[in-house]
XYZ file of C-alpha atoms in Angstrom:
381
model
C -187.810 58.348 116.694
C -189.857 59.423 114.085
C -193.457 58.939 114.534
C -196.442 60.555 112.761
C -198.969 62.647 114.453
C -202.772 63.039 113.888
C -205.079 65.441 115.393
C -208.744 65.117 116.233
C -210.714 68.125 116.435
C -214.398 67.855 117.944
C -216.881 70.301 115.957
C -219.982 68.040 115.652
C -222.162 69.639 118.739
C -225.030 71.936 118.440
C -223.957 74.413 121.248
C -227.388 74.874 122.611
C -226.207 76.542 125.831
C -224.681 79.329 124.088
C -228.311 80.136 122.753
C -227.056 81.356 118.975
C -229.415 79.200 117.418
C -226.847 77.297 115.407
C -223.487 75.802 116.232
C -221.545 78.186 118.286
C -218.479 77.131 116.504
C -219.706 78.894 113.490
C -220.503 82.214 115.506
C -218.045 85.226 114.617
C -215.404 85.413 116.975
C -212.666 88.130 116.310
C -213.590 88.443 112.623
C -214.038 84.810 111.671
C -216.049 81.790 112.700
C -214.643 80.433 116.148
C -214.004 77.008 114.860
C -211.558 78.742 112.325
C -209.280 80.054 115.137
C -208.898 76.525 116.501
C -208.234 74.919 113.004
C -205.857 77.620 112.473
C -203.745 76.541 115.618
C -203.590 72.801 114.454
C -201.732 74.074 111.092
C -197.925 73.079 112.395
C -195.201 71.000 111.151
C -195.710 68.804 114.233
C -198.887 67.467 113.008
C -199.276 65.204 110.047
C -202.922 64.900 109.560
C -206.128 66.606 111.042
C -209.404 65.038 111.261
C -212.426 67.223 112.021
C -215.781 65.759 113.108
C -218.908 67.657 111.858
C -222.567 67.206 112.342
C -224.578 66.707 108.826
C -226.278 69.889 108.872
C -222.814 71.823 109.297
C -220.757 69.239 107.391
C -220.792 71.808 104.136
C -219.921 75.069 106.028
C -217.199 73.238 108.312
C -215.728 71.597 105.387
C -215.149 74.684 103.354
C -213.411 76.187 106.654
C -211.176 73.280 106.594
C -210.266 73.282 102.920
C -207.702 76.004 102.908
C -205.893 73.702 105.654
C -206.389 70.632 104.028
C -208.025 68.930 106.669
C -210.325 65.596 106.524
C -213.786 66.448 107.667
C -216.183 63.570 108.450
C -219.661 63.134 109.904
C -219.569 62.906 113.596
C -222.016 60.995 116.028
C -224.848 62.576 118.346
C -222.304 62.635 121.305
C -218.647 63.621 121.737
C -217.896 60.087 122.541
C -219.226 58.728 119.165
C -217.466 61.462 116.855
C -214.183 60.658 118.493
C -214.902 56.798 118.150
C -215.601 57.656 114.296
C -212.639 60.037 113.793
C -210.374 56.981 115.277
C -211.356 54.708 112.731
C -209.721 57.154 110.230
C -206.451 58.213 112.115
C -203.255 56.946 110.756
C -200.687 58.427 113.038
C -198.807 56.859 115.706
C -199.727 59.806 118.055
C -202.959 61.346 118.297
C -204.070 64.423 120.096
C -207.673 65.184 120.272
C -209.191 68.710 120.910
C -212.393 70.401 121.288
C -213.309 72.797 118.332
C -214.641 75.122 121.171
C -211.258 75.996 122.689
C -209.840 78.327 120.282
C -207.418 80.199 122.517
C -205.022 76.620 122.867
C -201.403 77.720 122.598
C -198.688 76.055 120.059
C -196.997 75.382 123.302
C -199.344 73.283 124.672
C -200.240 71.599 121.551
C -196.273 70.682 121.362
C -196.084 69.643 125.009
C -199.130 67.429 124.388
C -197.375 65.742 121.479
C -194.082 65.223 123.474
C -195.881 64.038 126.312
C -197.783 61.156 124.424
C -194.686 60.315 122.583
C -192.925 59.930 125.871
C -195.592 58.571 128.384
C -198.156 57.239 125.954
C -200.806 59.843 127.396
C -200.540 63.598 127.875
C -203.601 65.170 129.358
C -203.734 69.091 129.469
C -204.932 70.417 132.985
C -204.914 73.160 135.328
C -205.003 73.325 139.140
C -208.317 74.387 140.617
C -208.713 77.313 142.161
C -212.008 77.028 143.883
C -212.976 74.610 146.622
C -214.781 71.700 145.001
C -217.242 69.289 146.384
C -218.880 65.908 145.569
C -222.833 66.748 145.672
C -225.470 64.109 145.691
C -229.488 65.039 145.721
C -228.400 68.643 146.823
C -226.259 67.836 149.859
C -222.209 67.654 149.784
C -220.958 64.385 150.540
C -217.125 64.897 150.358
C -214.735 67.833 149.605
C -211.641 66.692 148.008
C -208.269 68.244 149.145
C -208.121 71.303 146.492
C -204.507 71.026 145.918
C -205.127 67.390 144.525
C -208.091 68.522 142.057
C -207.453 69.819 138.623
C -209.547 71.245 135.980
C -209.158 68.865 132.760
C -208.606 70.523 129.200
C -208.281 69.597 125.870
C -205.940 68.748 123.939
C -205.270 65.247 125.189
C -202.853 62.958 123.504
C -202.192 59.431 123.380
C -200.719 56.494 121.796
C -203.133 55.844 119.053
C -203.354 52.010 119.281
C -204.123 52.352 123.140
C -206.823 55.212 122.888
C -208.599 52.953 120.063
C -208.541 49.938 122.360
C -210.258 52.183 125.190
C -213.183 53.347 123.278
C -213.537 49.955 121.863
C -213.580 48.291 125.047
C -216.006 50.991 126.177
C -218.453 50.628 123.480
C -218.556 46.942 123.791
C -219.253 47.633 127.439
C -222.128 49.838 126.440
C -220.083 53.155 128.274
C -219.597 56.652 127.047
C -217.208 59.051 128.529
C -217.406 62.834 128.347
C -213.544 63.110 127.940
C -210.853 60.862 126.496
C -208.764 60.652 129.454
C -211.504 59.059 131.600
C -211.920 56.161 128.737
C -208.091 55.774 129.076
C -208.063 55.667 132.851
C -210.912 53.178 132.733
C -209.232 50.755 129.995
C -205.490 51.483 129.636
C -204.069 53.005 132.824
C -203.211 56.232 134.630
C -202.946 59.463 132.027
C -199.795 61.422 132.567
C -200.894 65.363 132.894
C -199.213 68.197 131.285
C -199.460 71.969 132.186
C -202.586 73.586 130.851
C -203.223 77.357 130.416
C -206.126 79.148 132.161
C -206.462 81.147 129.230
C -207.506 77.893 127.075
C -211.095 78.523 127.991
C -213.877 76.594 126.462
C -216.663 78.434 124.601
C -219.792 77.190 126.201
C -222.129 80.239 126.814
C -222.637 83.397 124.967
C -220.636 85.255 127.453
C -217.855 83.182 126.777
C -217.606 84.954 123.252
C -217.444 88.352 125.103
C -215.396 87.662 128.437
C -211.892 89.588 128.496
C -209.694 86.420 126.503
C -206.240 86.434 124.824
C -206.350 88.455 121.492
C -206.707 86.388 118.558
C -206.697 87.453 114.753
C -208.546 86.266 111.681
C -205.536 86.282 110.047
C -202.292 84.193 109.673
C -199.838 86.700 111.263
C -199.408 88.600 114.332
C -197.365 91.456 113.206
C -197.079 94.089 110.413
C -193.763 95.894 109.400
C -193.012 98.804 107.236
C -189.765 99.798 105.867
C -188.181 102.426 103.350
C -185.179 103.250 101.884
C -183.599 105.718 99.570
C -180.228 105.835 97.457
C -179.070 108.418 95.166
C -177.373 107.562 91.763
C -173.670 108.443 91.386
C -171.805 105.880 91.811
C -169.295 104.527 88.912
C -170.794 101.126 88.058
C -172.829 100.214 85.169
C -175.475 98.330 87.237
C -177.619 98.728 90.490
C -178.185 95.936 92.806
C -182.115 95.614 93.645
C -182.974 92.424 95.631
C -179.794 90.832 95.499
C -179.918 91.276 91.539
C -177.525 93.077 89.328
C -179.600 95.244 86.701
C -177.741 96.973 84.227
C -177.877 100.675 84.332
C -175.921 103.883 83.375
C -174.861 104.493 87.103
C -174.798 102.722 90.170
C -176.116 103.860 93.630
C -174.273 105.643 96.185
C -174.195 103.680 99.723
C -171.874 102.359 102.608
C -172.868 99.091 101.400
C -173.757 97.848 98.273
C -177.087 100.097 98.127
C -179.685 97.591 97.778
C -182.746 99.662 98.324
C -184.935 96.869 98.213
C -183.302 94.742 100.678
C -182.693 97.678 103.065
C -186.431 98.604 103.065
C -187.302 94.856 103.598
C -184.594 94.720 106.796
C -186.494 97.575 108.206
C -189.998 96.188 107.775
C -188.807 92.720 109.238
C -187.130 94.399 112.259
C -189.879 96.865 113.037
C -192.342 93.790 112.767
C -190.522 91.992 115.654
C -189.964 95.287 117.872
C -186.308 95.523 117.183
C -184.047 98.416 116.481
C -183.565 99.813 112.761
C -180.554 98.487 110.162
C -178.493 101.485 111.469
C -178.466 100.332 114.635
C -177.014 96.627 113.643
C -175.122 97.621 110.438
C -174.231 101.370 111.044
C -172.482 103.356 108.172
C -169.854 104.443 110.819
C -168.550 100.556 110.626
C -165.791 99.941 108.252
C -166.931 96.042 108.330
C -169.890 96.930 106.390
C -168.265 99.376 103.421
C -169.437 97.539 100.378
C -171.099 94.885 102.202
C -173.536 92.402 100.528
C -177.002 93.087 101.491
C -178.310 89.780 101.044
C -175.883 88.523 103.824
C -177.159 91.347 105.735
C -180.502 90.347 105.207
C -179.734 86.839 106.560
C -178.453 88.210 109.641
C -181.895 89.919 110.174
C -183.778 86.918 109.518
C -181.629 85.139 112.221
C -182.495 88.069 114.705
C -186.126 87.580 113.773
C -186.088 83.790 114.482
C -184.275 84.696 117.755
C -187.169 86.727 118.911
C -189.631 84.003 118.145
C -190.919 85.291 114.696
C -191.403 83.918 111.368
C -191.851 85.467 108.128
C -194.762 84.902 106.046
C -195.059 87.295 103.589
C -193.070 90.207 101.759
C -194.678 93.040 99.465
C -192.104 95.251 97.869
C -192.771 98.644 95.705
C -189.855 99.946 93.741
C -190.106 103.619 92.367
C -187.288 104.494 89.723
C -187.048 106.021 86.417
C -184.378 104.001 85.495
C -183.557 101.028 84.897
C -186.263 99.352 83.582
C -187.187 96.977 86.161
C -190.331 94.934 84.670
C -188.021 92.183 83.015
C -186.304 91.492 86.160
C -189.312 91.505 88.691
C -189.549 87.438 88.584
C -185.828 87.407 89.444
C -186.163 89.838 92.328
C -188.795 87.768 93.745
C -186.875 84.398 93.344
C -183.991 85.961 95.298
C -186.009 87.234 98.268
C -187.433 84.019 98.218
C -184.268 82.083 98.428
C -182.820 84.500 100.864
C -185.822 84.468 103.403
C -186.710 80.873 102.795
C -190.340 81.527 102.046
C -192.388 80.185 98.856
C -191.962 82.587 96.036
C -195.718 83.077 95.896
C -195.497 84.964 98.918
C -193.121 87.521 97.758
C -194.753 90.504 95.742
C -192.460 93.200 93.972
C -194.093 95.990 92.112
C -192.253 98.565 90.397
C -193.223 102.253 89.008
C -192.044 105.613 88.126
C -193.015 108.890 89.711
C -194.295 110.719 86.522
C -191.086 112.696 86.266
C -192.123 114.263 89.629
C -189.804 114.980 92.780
C -186.336 113.401 93.664
C -187.013 109.984 91.885
C -188.933 111.625 89.172
C -186.117 113.496 88.072
C -183.786 110.471 87.807
C -181.827 111.119 90.817
C -182.366 107.923 92.614
C -184.509 104.934 93.642
C -186.820 104.632 96.441
C -188.261 101.139 97.929
C -190.932 100.474 100.331
C -191.546 96.956 101.796
C -194.380 95.584 104.227
C -194.266 92.189 105.816
C -196.300 89.945 107.670
C -194.323 88.209 110.830
C -196.070 85.379 112.728
C -194.942 85.012 116.487
C -193.881 81.277 116.889
């Protein structure tokens, strides 16, 4: 069954308890505003639309943070309950997941589990077992101590059938009631919420020290690993062309190699493998193996892409620099970019190819061969 998924991110609070003098979500964390890291986590294929609730004073700044993602930003309410209620009015998905902007350490796994749980059970509330003994306290005295094994700490995201959670909020508003989280409203008016496994690292940034504590490493960039590769081949082949990035380019001599001598693709393959923590291309495609004699490097690159995927990585960006005195590469740069785009399955605007000479210096400068360098950005899925 195909269903549309919406997400609501609550970011309309003031964050007074953090003591920054402004919305804590706009305070720097790992090189970017804390909210940015939360926004980035919802840039997934599984999520069709994202609605962010912001306060009026923070609206312009939060809207600017959301612009690269294409998220819709609305003015929230004075309380979390009011903000979610307003956001639900804009939701168009069959399933909606609601998340606090102050939880930037949420993982892809949790988000996907929340979506799957909501689609299967109608609700999916992220929670973890309590490790401390909890107590019910009235007027300074303990009136009850629940069994610890039955007590969970509720987190976000929380996912629901959209019509059901909308109804819960409408009924709560009609009764003049508010709730501090969505599962409470659902429980009061719809039914028993289903719990999914949360993560102890999925902390909520509440106090100043939460920005300084030992937490999972996050990056302001969109990728987790950088890879570098380099390859060189000498001229001396009998063909009247060289193959670079899978493109045949006329030349007075071809490159000598066990395979087709595509230095660009060989450098790219090593860069991808290094970013994934895997062995180099010589390990997977040794020049002592007759199967790879004259091999088409584009097919080898496809195999490397498969190895990366098996390791849980996806390619985000390619940068190639080629040093060659011959042939003239400028007219074929776009062809090379498009070729790599097609093989690797990423947009052409994420593939950069630059070419230059060595000013007659060294091995390349003497026209004896071609060298290619590659860097890549890989994202851990």
